[in-house]
Amino acid sequence: MAVLGLGRMGTPIATAFLDAGYRTIVWNRSPDKVEALAARGAVPMATAAEAVTAAPLVVTPLLDHAAVRQALGTATAALRGRTVVNLANTTPDQARDLAAWTARYGAAYLDGAMMALPETVATASGFFLYSGTEEAFTRFRGALEVMAPAHYFGTDPGRAEIHDLALLGTGYGALAGFLHSLALLHGTGTGPEEFAALAARWLNGLTAYLPELAREVGAARYADGVSTVDLNRAAVDGIVELGRASGVTAAVHEPLRDLLRQRSAGGRGADSFSSVFELMRPRDAPLL
């Protein structure tokens, strides 16, 4: 296989292929990053076109959509019969655009979203999401699993990116809440490291609660939840008020407070917290 781009993720990906015994072609715009991998047995190529020509599977852990188009744009004559695995930061529509573009040159396409850090490549701690050509995913799954456990979401090339953004949204909500909490505690004598240990313990409990929330949302049944809208509304009101009294922005939690208030005002205060989903979901468009 060929790895185009040896940045923060490209280098550990190429290393993982080498460690797994794969013949690994590498290309990078700046050749200095190629030398260490070449010393370990990678085969360097001077151009992206040469790298694509030399391998049936072409992995592109580049910066963004434009970088992938630029690199592959020099290799269009070599794309026929190849499978392109795009691991760049990409929107769902950009993934679909790139899939159509590569198809015009006779290549199969898989869009990939890396739910991993450089140090978790080739470990069970990270995982990658894929969508696109099913035959290509089936054919190359063994190689894809070298990088990280692989999850396939269907033939629509944009679906991996939709799931990527959904997972990122879950994480950013938790991280923003954690930083807001540190701001609330600033000057109280509790240091960030001390609070982090408590927060991690609390978040572990919330993680265990996710399947129950998912069950309620999937069934659209909210009457028997153990954590009600009104119970949580009171708690979130308290967070917002403490922030205001402490001079801390309330921007992180005000949107949730408003949703809980809206749900309660509609006579749904005794429903499960998960029922807030009904105020978020699209009304006229099908769920993605």
PDB file of C-alpha atoms in Angstrom:
ATOM      1  CA  MET A   1       0.000   0.000   0.000  1.00  0.00           C
ATOM      2  CA  ALA A   2       0.926   3.657  -0.419  1.00  0.00           C
ATOM      3  CA  VAL A   3       0.726   6.328   2.261  1.00  0.00           C
ATOM      4  CA  LEU A   4       0.561   9.865   0.888  1.00  0.00           C
ATOM      5  CA  GLY A   5       1.468  12.368   3.583  1.00  0.00           C
ATOM      6  CA  LEU A   6       3.681  11.718   6.589  1.00  0.00           C
ATOM      7  CA  GLY A   7       2.374  14.195   9.123  1.00  0.00           C
ATOM      8  CA  ARG A   8       1.203  13.560  12.683  1.00  0.00           C
ATOM      9  CA  MET A   9      -1.028  10.654  11.605  1.00  0.00           C
ATOM     10  CA  GLY A  10       0.636   9.591   8.375  1.00  0.00           C
ATOM     11  CA  THR A  11       3.919   8.605   9.997  1.00  0.00           C
ATOM     12  CA  PRO A  12       2.406   6.265  12.631  1.00  0.00           C
ATOM     13  CA  ILE A  13       0.105   4.799   9.974  1.00  0.00           C
ATOM     14  CA  ALA A  14       3.035   4.003   7.685  1.00  0.00           C
ATOM     15  CA  THR A  15       4.934   2.620  10.673  1.00  0.00           C
ATOM     16  CA  ALA A  16       2.007   0.356  11.534  1.00  0.00           C
ATOM     17  CA  PHE A  17       1.965  -1.071   8.014  1.00  0.00           C
ATOM     18  CA  LEU A  18       5.700  -1.702   8.163  1.00  0.00           C
ATOM     19  CA  ASP A  19       5.399  -3.388  11.549  1.00  0.00           C
ATOM     20  CA  ALA A  20       2.647  -5.614  10.146  1.00  0.00           C
ATOM     21  CA  GLY A  21       4.891  -6.738   7.301  1.00  0.00           C
ATOM     22  CA  TYR A  22       3.246  -4.841   4.452  1.00  0.00           C
ATOM     23  CA  ARG A  23       5.273  -3.464   1.554  1.00  0.00           C
ATOM     24  CA  THR A  24       4.766   0.211   2.247  1.00  0.00           C
ATOM     25  CA  ILE A  25       5.189   2.969  -0.322  1.00  0.00           C
ATOM     26  CA  VAL A  26       5.550   6.461   1.128  1.00  0.00           C
ATOM     27  CA  TRP A  27       5.413   9.954  -0.318  1.00  0.00           C
ATOM     28  CA  ASN A  28       5.572  13.346   1.348  1.00  0.00           C
ATOM     29  CA  ARG A  29       5.903  16.845  -0.059  1.00  0.00           C
ATOM     30  CA  SER A  30       8.930  17.485   2.157  1.00  0.00           C
ATOM     31  CA  PRO A  31      11.363  14.553   1.783  1.00  0.00           C
ATOM     32  CA  ASP A  32      12.919  14.896   5.250  1.00  0.00           C
ATOM     33  CA  LYS A  33      10.034  12.958   6.805  1.00  0.00           C
ATOM     34  CA  VAL A  34      10.617  10.047   4.443  1.00  0.00           C
ATOM     35  CA  GLU A  35      14.155   9.216   5.576  1.00  0.00           C
ATOM     36  CA  ALA A  36      13.365   7.594   8.923  1.00  0.00           C
ATOM     37  CA  LEU A  37      10.685   5.375   7.386  1.00  0.00           C
ATOM     38  CA  ALA A  38      12.957   4.444   4.490  1.00  0.00           C
ATOM     39  CA  ALA A  39      15.552   3.324   7.024  1.00  0.00           C
ATOM     40  CA  ARG A  40      12.932   0.921   8.403  1.00  0.00           C
ATOM     41  CA  GLY A  41      12.131  -0.540   5.000  1.00  0.00           C
ATOM     42  CA  ALA A  42       9.553   1.797   3.467  1.00  0.00           C
ATOM     43  CA  VAL A  43       9.879   2.486  -0.251  1.00  0.00           C
ATOM     44  CA  PRO A  44      10.034   6.243  -0.894  1.00  0.00           C
ATOM     45  CA  MET A  45       8.666   7.775  -4.066  1.00  0.00           C
ATOM     46  CA  ALA A  46       9.556  11.168  -5.471  1.00  0.00           C
ATOM     47  CA  THR A  47       6.018  11.996  -6.594  1.00  0.00           C
ATOM     48  CA  ALA A  48       2.491  11.155  -5.544  1.00  0.00           C
ATOM     49  CA  ALA A  49       1.855   9.724  -9.013  1.00  0.00           C
ATOM     50  CA  GLU A  50       4.720   7.258  -8.601  1.00  0.00           C
ATOM     51  CA  ALA A  51       3.391   6.214  -5.190  1.00  0.00           C
ATOM     52  CA  VAL A  52      -0.125   5.629  -6.543  1.00  0.00           C
ATOM     53  CA  THR A  53       1.226   3.630  -9.469  1.00  0.00           C
ATOM     54  CA  ALA A  54       3.131   1.320  -7.115  1.00  0.00           C
ATOM     55  CA  ALA A  55       0.266   0.228  -4.830  1.00  0.00           C
ATOM     56  CA  PRO A  56      -3.327  -1.058  -5.100  1.00  0.00           C
ATOM     57  CA  LEU A  57      -4.354   0.681  -1.840  1.00  0.00           C
ATOM     58  CA  VAL A  58      -3.677   4.409  -1.491  1.00  0.00           C
ATOM     59  CA  VAL A  59      -4.125   5.949   1.969  1.00  0.00           C
ATOM     60  CA  THR A  60      -4.218   9.739   2.244  1.00  0.00           C
ATOM     61  CA  PRO A  61      -3.848  11.013   5.843  1.00  0.00           C
ATOM     62  CA  LEU A  62      -3.416  14.578   4.550  1.00  0.00           C
ATOM     63  CA  LEU A  63      -4.610  17.835   6.104  1.00  0.00           C
ATOM     64  CA  ASP A  64      -7.845  18.471   4.246  1.00  0.00           C
ATOM     65  CA  HIS A  65      -9.934  17.947   1.132  1.00  0.00           C
ATOM     66  CA  ALA A  66      -7.912  20.418  -0.912  1.00  0.00           C
ATOM     67  CA  ALA A  67      -4.637  18.666  -0.059  1.00  0.00           C
ATOM     68  CA  VAL A  68      -6.044  15.302  -1.171  1.00  0.00           C
ATOM     69  CA  ARG A  69      -7.334  16.725  -4.459  1.00  0.00           C
ATOM     70  CA  GLN A  70      -3.987  18.391  -5.056  1.00  0.00           C
ATOM     71  CA  ALA A  71      -1.982  15.222  -4.412  1.00  0.00           C
ATOM     72  CA  LEU A  72      -4.243  12.913  -6.391  1.00  0.00           C
ATOM     73  CA  GLY A  73      -4.678  15.477  -9.136  1.00  0.00           C
ATOM     74  CA  THR A  74      -1.102  14.756 -10.179  1.00  0.00           C
ATOM     75  CA  ALA A  75      -1.828  11.022 -10.320  1.00  0.00           C
ATOM     76  CA  THR A  76      -5.099  10.727 -12.244  1.00  0.00           C
ATOM     77  CA  ALA A  77      -3.536   8.516 -14.933  1.00  0.00           C
ATOM     78  CA  ALA A  78      -2.522   6.011 -12.238  1.00  0.00           C
ATOM     79  CA  LEU A  79      -5.816   5.823 -10.335  1.00  0.00           C
ATOM     80  CA  ARG A  80      -7.579   3.180 -12.450  1.00  0.00           C
ATOM     81  CA  GLY A  81      -7.953  -0.049 -10.494  1.00  0.00           C
ATOM     82  CA  ARG A  82      -6.752   1.515  -7.247  1.00  0.00           C
ATOM     83  CA  THR A  83      -8.661   2.025  -4.003  1.00  0.00           C
ATOM     84  CA  VAL A  84      -8.324   5.446  -2.416  1.00  0.00           C
ATOM     85  CA  VAL A  85      -8.809   5.684   1.352  1.00  0.00           C
ATOM     86  CA  ASN A  86      -9.263   9.338   2.231  1.00  0.00           C
ATOM     87  CA  LEU A  87      -8.360  10.051   5.870  1.00  0.00           C
ATOM     88  CA  ALA A  88      -8.214  13.851   5.596  1.00  0.00           C
ATOM     89  CA  ASN A  89     -10.528  16.213   7.466  1.00  0.00           C
ATOM     90  CA  THR A  90     -13.516  16.214   5.130  1.00  0.00           C
ATOM     91  CA  THR A  91     -17.182  17.249   5.174  1.00  0.00           C
ATOM     92  CA  PRO A  92     -19.824  14.731   4.076  1.00  0.00           C
ATOM     93  CA  ASP A  93     -20.365  16.602   0.802  1.00  0.00           C
ATOM     94  CA  GLN A  94     -16.623  16.796   0.143  1.00  0.00           C
ATOM     95  CA  ALA A  95     -16.403  13.033   0.665  1.00  0.00           C
ATOM     96  CA  ARG A  96     -19.163  12.483  -1.890  1.00  0.00           C
ATOM     97  CA  ASP A  97     -17.468  14.875  -4.298  1.00  0.00           C
ATOM     98  CA  LEU A  98     -14.140  13.076  -3.978  1.00  0.00           C
ATOM     99  CA  ALA A  99     -15.815   9.687  -4.434  1.00  0.00           C
ATOM    100  CA  ALA A 100     -17.403  10.866  -7.682  1.00  0.00           C
ATOM    101  CA  TRP A 101     -14.128  12.410  -8.836  1.00  0.00           C
ATOM    102  CA  THR A 102     -12.062   9.263  -8.208  1.00  0.00           C
ATOM    103  CA  ALA A 103     -14.739   7.133  -9.879  1.00  0.00           C
ATOM    104  CA  ARG A 104     -14.291   9.139 -13.076  1.00  0.00           C
ATOM    105  CA  TYR A 105     -10.703   7.895 -13.136  1.00  0.00           C
ATOM    106  CA  GLY A 106     -11.640   4.284 -12.409  1.00  0.00           C
ATOM    107  CA  ALA A 107     -10.772   4.150  -8.694  1.00  0.00           C
ATOM    108  CA  ALA A 108     -12.791   2.764  -5.798  1.00  0.00           C
ATOM    109  CA  TYR A 109     -13.235   5.091  -2.837  1.00  0.00           C
ATOM    110  CA  LEU A 110     -13.467   4.750   0.912  1.00  0.00           C
ATOM    111  CA  ASP A 111     -13.878   7.760   3.130  1.00  0.00           C
ATOM    112  CA  GLY A 112     -12.319   7.353   6.547  1.00  0.00           C
ATOM    113  CA  ALA A 113     -12.630   9.265   9.803  1.00  0.00           C
ATOM    114  CA  MET A 114      -9.856   8.747  12.326  1.00  0.00           C
ATOM    115  CA  MET A 115     -11.142   8.539  15.879  1.00  0.00           C
ATOM    116  CA  ALA A 116      -7.625   8.225  17.193  1.00  0.00           C
ATOM    117  CA  LEU A 117      -4.502  10.092  18.213  1.00  0.00           C
ATOM    118  CA  PRO A 118      -1.034   9.372  16.802  1.00  0.00           C
ATOM    119  CA  GLU A 119      -0.165   7.284  19.854  1.00  0.00           C
ATOM    120  CA  THR A 120      -3.347   5.182  19.544  1.00  0.00           C
ATOM    121  CA  VAL A 121      -2.799   4.183  15.900  1.00  0.00           C
ATOM    122  CA  ALA A 122      -2.477   0.376  15.670  1.00  0.00           C
ATOM    123  CA  THR A 123      -3.957  -0.065  19.147  1.00  0.00           C
ATOM    124  CA  ALA A 124      -7.411  -0.976  20.427  1.00  0.00           C
ATOM    125  CA  SER A 125      -7.737   2.495  21.964  1.00  0.00           C
ATOM    126  CA  GLY A 126      -8.442   4.142  18.619  1.00  0.00           C
ATOM    127  CA  PHE A 127     -10.873   3.284  15.833  1.00  0.00           C
ATOM    128  CA  PHE A 128     -11.568   4.437  12.295  1.00  0.00           C
ATOM    129  CA  LEU A 129     -14.941   4.913  10.583  1.00  0.00           C
ATOM    130  CA  TYR A 130     -15.445   4.114   6.890  1.00  0.00           C
ATOM    131  CA  SER A 131     -18.051   4.491   4.182  1.00  0.00           C
ATOM    132  CA  GLY A 132     -17.988   4.116   0.429  1.00  0.00           C
ATOM    133  CA  THR A 133     -17.318   1.152  -1.860  1.00  0.00           C
ATOM    134  CA  GLU A 134     -18.358  -1.955   0.056  1.00  0.00           C
ATOM    135  CA  GLU A 135     -16.279  -4.341  -2.076  1.00  0.00           C
ATOM    136  CA  ALA A 136     -13.176  -2.279  -1.383  1.00  0.00           C
ATOM    137  CA  PHE A 137     -13.843  -2.276   2.355  1.00  0.00           C
ATOM    138  CA  THR A 138     -14.309  -6.049   2.347  1.00  0.00           C
ATOM    139  CA  ARG A 139     -11.229  -6.626   0.212  1.00  0.00           C
ATOM    140  CA  PHE A 140      -8.889  -4.431   2.227  1.00  0.00           C
ATOM    141  CA  ARG A 141     -10.368  -4.765   5.686  1.00  0.00           C
ATOM    142  CA  GLY A 142      -7.355  -6.670   6.969  1.00  0.00           C
ATOM    143  CA  ALA A 143      -5.048  -3.830   5.977  1.00  0.00           C
ATOM    144  CA  LEU A 144      -7.433  -1.200   7.335  1.00  0.00           C
ATOM    145  CA  GLU A 145      -7.538  -2.994  10.679  1.00  0.00           C
ATOM    146  CA  VAL A 146      -3.753  -2.603  10.905  1.00  0.00           C
ATOM    147  CA  MET A 147      -4.303   1.145  11.404  1.00  0.00           C
ATOM    148  CA  ALA A 148      -7.126   0.729  13.945  1.00  0.00           C
ATOM    149  CA  PRO A 149     -10.339  -1.257  14.453  1.00  0.00           C
ATOM    150  CA  ALA A 150     -12.541  -0.492  11.442  1.00  0.00           C
ATOM    151  CA  HIS A 151     -16.278   0.288  11.414  1.00  0.00           C
ATOM    152  CA  TYR A 152     -18.193   0.433   8.106  1.00  0.00           C
ATOM    153  CA  PHE A 153     -21.300   2.636   7.688  1.00  0.00           C
ATOM    154  CA  GLY A 154     -22.490   1.867   4.195  1.00  0.00           C
ATOM    155  CA  THR A 155     -22.007   2.884   0.604  1.00  0.00           C
ATOM    156  CA  ASP A 156     -22.808   6.607   0.947  1.00  0.00           C
ATOM    157  CA  PRO A 157     -19.295   8.135   1.111  1.00  0.00           C
ATOM    158  CA  GLY A 158     -20.534  10.907   3.428  1.00  0.00           C
ATOM    159  CA  ARG A 159     -21.761   8.665   6.220  1.00  0.00           C
ATOM    160  CA  ALA A 160     -18.379   8.157   7.864  1.00  0.00           C
ATOM    161  CA  GLU A 161     -18.002  11.926   8.184  1.00  0.00           C
ATOM    162  CA  ILE A 162     -21.540  12.312   9.570  1.00  0.00           C
ATOM    163  CA  HIS A 163     -20.734   9.782  12.279  1.00  0.00           C
ATOM    164  CA  ASP A 164     -17.351  11.427  12.842  1.00  0.00           C
ATOM    165  CA  LEU A 165     -18.976  14.798  13.490  1.00  0.00           C
ATOM    166  CA  ALA A 166     -21.599  13.214  15.740  1.00  0.00           C
ATOM    167  CA  LEU A 167     -18.891  11.590  17.855  1.00  0.00           C
ATOM    168  CA  LEU A 168     -16.890  14.808  17.965  1.00  0.00           C
ATOM    169  CA  GLY A 169     -19.999  16.673  19.073  1.00  0.00           C
ATOM    170  CA  THR A 170     -20.408  14.277  21.981  1.00  0.00           C
ATOM    171  CA  GLY A 171     -16.805  14.799  23.008  1.00  0.00           C
ATOM    172  CA  TYR A 172     -16.776  18.569  22.611  1.00  0.00           C
ATOM    173  CA  GLY A 173     -19.872  18.846  24.791  1.00  0.00           C
ATOM    174  CA  ALA A 174     -18.090  16.951  27.572  1.00  0.00           C
ATOM    175  CA  LEU A 175     -14.814  18.869  27.169  1.00  0.00           C
ATOM    176  CA  ALA A 176     -16.525  22.265  27.136  1.00  0.00           C
ATOM    177  CA  GLY A 177     -18.444  21.320  30.269  1.00  0.00           C
ATOM    178  CA  PHE A 178     -15.215  20.261  31.960  1.00  0.00           C
ATOM    179  CA  LEU A 179     -13.468  23.544  31.132  1.00  0.00           C
ATOM    180  CA  HIS A 180     -16.514  25.482  32.367  1.00  0.00           C
ATOM    181  CA  SER A 181     -16.329  23.552  35.623  1.00  0.00           C
ATOM    182  CA  LEU A 182     -12.661  24.463  36.027  1.00  0.00           C
ATOM    183  CA  ALA A 183     -13.659  28.096  35.571  1.00  0.00           C
ATOM    184  CA  LEU A 184     -16.304  27.727  38.296  1.00  0.00           C
ATOM    185  CA  LEU A 185     -13.711  26.236  40.639  1.00  0.00           C
ATOM    186  CA  HIS A 186     -11.000  28.772  39.864  1.00  0.00           C
ATOM    187  CA  GLY A 187      -9.881  30.370  43.127  1.00  0.00           C
ATOM    188  CA  THR A 188     -11.743  27.916  45.349  1.00  0.00           C
ATOM    189  CA  GLY A 189      -8.641  25.978  46.339  1.00  0.00           C
ATOM    190  CA  THR A 190      -9.458  22.913  44.229  1.00  0.00           C
ATOM    191  CA  GLY A 191      -6.850  22.551  41.498  1.00  0.00           C
ATOM    192  CA  PRO A 192      -7.554  21.361  37.954  1.00  0.00           C
ATOM    193  CA  GLU A 193      -5.717  18.056  38.448  1.00  0.00           C
ATOM    194  CA  GLU A 194      -7.624  17.249  41.621  1.00  0.00           C
ATOM    195  CA  PHE A 195     -10.961  17.993  39.973  1.00  0.00           C
ATOM    196  CA  ALA A 196     -10.039  16.042  36.830  1.00  0.00           C
ATOM    197  CA  ALA A 197      -9.923  12.822  38.830  1.00  0.00           C
ATOM    198  CA  LEU A 198     -13.431  13.444  40.177  1.00  0.00           C
ATOM    199  CA  ALA A 199     -14.738  14.457  36.762  1.00  0.00           C
ATOM    200  CA  ALA A 200     -13.348  11.314  35.133  1.00  0.00           C
ATOM    201  CA  ARG A 201     -15.077   9.178  37.731  1.00  0.00           C
ATOM    202  CA  TRP A 202     -18.363  11.022  37.137  1.00  0.00           C
ATOM    203  CA  LEU A 203     -18.069  10.764  33.357  1.00  0.00           C
ATOM    204  CA  ASN A 204     -17.490   7.014  33.610  1.00  0.00           C
ATOM    205  CA  GLY A 205     -20.882   6.780  35.273  1.00  0.00           C
ATOM    206  CA  LEU A 206     -22.478   8.904  32.559  1.00  0.00           C
ATOM    207  CA  THR A 207     -20.954   6.661  29.900  1.00  0.00           C
ATOM    208  CA  ALA A 208     -22.678   3.700  31.497  1.00  0.00           C
ATOM    209  CA  TYR A 209     -25.965   5.680  31.259  1.00  0.00           C
ATOM    210  CA  LEU A 210     -25.722   6.200  27.470  1.00  0.00           C
ATOM    211  CA  PRO A 211     -27.337   2.866  26.468  1.00  0.00           C
ATOM    212  CA  GLU A 212     -30.387   3.712  28.583  1.00  0.00           C
ATOM    213  CA  LEU A 213     -30.733   7.131  26.938  1.00  0.00           C
ATOM    214  CA  ALA A 214     -30.341   5.484  23.536  1.00  0.00           C
ATOM    215  CA  ARG A 215     -33.031   2.920  24.362  1.00  0.00           C
ATOM    216  CA  GLU A 216     -35.483   5.646  25.370  1.00  0.00           C
ATOM    217  CA  VAL A 217     -34.800   7.735  22.274  1.00  0.00           C
ATOM    218  CA  GLY A 218     -34.977   4.708  19.974  1.00  0.00           C
ATOM    219  CA  ALA A 219     -38.373   3.731  21.383  1.00  0.00           C
ATOM    220  CA  ALA A 220     -39.574   7.354  21.767  1.00  0.00           C
ATOM    221  CA  ARG A 221     -40.779   6.382  25.250  1.00  0.00           C
ATOM    222  CA  TYR A 222     -39.802   8.828  27.972  1.00  0.00           C
ATOM    223  CA  ALA A 223     -42.297   8.262  30.778  1.00  0.00           C
ATOM    224  CA  ASP A 224     -40.236   5.910  32.949  1.00  0.00           C
ATOM    225  CA  GLY A 225     -36.864   7.647  33.004  1.00  0.00           C
ATOM    226  CA  VAL A 226     -35.062   7.823  36.329  1.00  0.00           C
ATOM    227  CA  SER A 227     -33.669  11.307  35.623  1.00  0.00           C
ATOM    228  CA  THR A 228     -36.474  13.703  34.728  1.00  0.00           C
ATOM    229  CA  VAL A 229     -36.562  16.982  32.826  1.00  0.00           C
ATOM    230  CA  ASP A 230     -37.545  18.966  35.934  1.00  0.00           C
ATOM    231  CA  LEU A 231     -34.838  17.364  38.055  1.00  0.00           C
ATOM    232  CA  ASN A 232     -32.190  18.281  35.518  1.00  0.00           C
ATOM    233  CA  ARG A 233     -33.681  21.713  34.858  1.00  0.00           C
ATOM    234  CA  ALA A 234     -33.156  22.625  38.497  1.00  0.00           C
ATOM    235  CA  ALA A 235     -29.550  21.417  38.346  1.00  0.00           C
ATOM    236  CA  VAL A 236     -28.722  23.298  35.137  1.00  0.00           C
ATOM    237  CA  ASP A 237     -30.397  26.441  36.477  1.00  0.00           C
ATOM    238  CA  GLY A 238     -28.064  26.137  39.448  1.00  0.00           C
ATOM    239  CA  ILE A 239     -24.981  25.834  37.238  1.00  0.00           C
ATOM    240  CA  VAL A 240     -25.981  28.933  35.259  1.00  0.00           C
ATOM    241  CA  GLU A 241     -26.707  30.967  38.373  1.00  0.00           C
ATOM    242  CA  LEU A 242     -23.454  29.962  40.067  1.00  0.00           C
ATOM    243  CA  GLY A 243     -21.595  30.983  36.939  1.00  0.00           C
ATOM    244  CA  ARG A 244     -23.228  34.389  36.868  1.00  0.00           C
ATOM    245  CA  ALA A 245     -22.529  34.956  40.532  1.00  0.00           C
ATOM    246  CA  SER A 246     -18.896  33.964  39.972  1.00  0.00           C
ATOM    247  CA  GLY A 247     -18.394  36.011  36.833  1.00  0.00           C
ATOM    248  CA  VAL A 248     -18.126  32.881  34.667  1.00  0.00           C
ATOM    249  CA  THR A 249     -19.764  32.764  31.240  1.00  0.00           C
ATOM    250  CA  ALA A 250     -23.039  30.889  31.090  1.00  0.00           C
ATOM    251  CA  ALA A 251     -22.777  30.309  27.334  1.00  0.00           C
ATOM    252  CA  VAL A 252     -21.900  26.631  27.735  1.00  0.00           C
ATOM    253  CA  HIS A 253     -25.037  25.608  29.631  1.00  0.00           C
ATOM    254  CA  GLU A 254     -27.657  28.209  28.684  1.00  0.00           C
ATOM    255  CA  PRO A 255     -28.755  26.341  25.533  1.00  0.00           C
ATOM    256  CA  LEU A 256     -29.460  23.177  27.535  1.00  0.00           C
ATOM    257  CA  ARG A 257     -31.219  25.201  30.226  1.00  0.00           C
ATOM    258  CA  ASP A 258     -33.490  26.728  27.572  1.00  0.00           C
ATOM    259  CA  LEU A 259     -34.352  23.330  26.111  1.00  0.00           C
ATOM    260  CA  LEU A 260     -35.200  21.925  29.540  1.00  0.00           C
ATOM    261  CA  ARG A 261     -37.370  24.929  30.325  1.00  0.00           C
ATOM    262  CA  GLN A 262     -39.168  24.563  26.996  1.00  0.00           C
ATOM    263  CA  ARG A 263     -39.813  20.885  27.614  1.00  0.00           C
ATOM    264  CA  SER A 264     -41.074  21.558  31.123  1.00  0.00           C
ATOM    265  CA  ALA A 265     -43.319  24.423  30.024  1.00  0.00           C
ATOM    266  CA  GLY A 266     -44.891  22.056  27.506  1.00  0.00           C
ATOM    267  CA  GLY A 267     -46.060  19.793  30.306  1.00  0.00           C
ATOM    268  CA  ARG A 268     -43.226  17.277  29.944  1.00  0.00           C
ATOM    269  CA  GLY A 269     -41.323  17.980  33.149  1.00  0.00           C
ATOM    270  CA  ALA A 270     -41.833  14.430  34.418  1.00  0.00           C
ATOM    271  CA  ASP A 271     -40.434  12.878  31.254  1.00  0.00           C
ATOM    272  CA  SER A 272     -36.914  11.514  31.087  1.00  0.00           C
ATOM    273  CA  PHE A 273     -34.018  13.870  30.372  1.00  0.00           C
ATOM    274  CA  SER A 274     -33.615  12.013  27.077  1.00  0.00           C
ATOM    275  CA  SER A 275     -36.891  13.531  25.846  1.00  0.00           C
ATOM    276  CA  VAL A 276     -34.987  16.763  25.108  1.00  0.00           C
ATOM    277  CA  PHE A 277     -34.049  14.906  21.925  1.00  0.00           C
ATOM    278  CA  GLU A 278     -37.558  15.669  20.636  1.00  0.00           C
ATOM    279  CA  LEU A 279     -36.683  19.381  20.567  1.00  0.00           C
ATOM    280  CA  MET A 280     -33.451  18.728  18.685  1.00  0.00           C
ATOM    281  CA  ARG A 281     -34.371  16.247  15.971  1.00  0.00           C
ATOM    282  CA  PRO A 282     -35.251  17.381  12.446  1.00  0.00           C
ATOM    283  CA  ARG A 283     -38.960  17.710  11.871  1.00  0.00           C
ATOM    284  CA  ASP A 284     -39.285  17.563   8.100  1.00  0.00           C
ATOM    285  CA  ALA A 285     -36.091  15.788   7.019  1.00  0.00           C
ATOM    286  CA  PRO A 286     -35.413  12.070   7.541  1.00  0.00           C
ATOM    287  CA  LEU A 287     -32.846  11.190  10.181  1.00  0.00           C
ATOM    288  CA  LEU A 288     -29.391  10.630   8.725  1.00  0.00           C
TER     289      LEU A 288
END
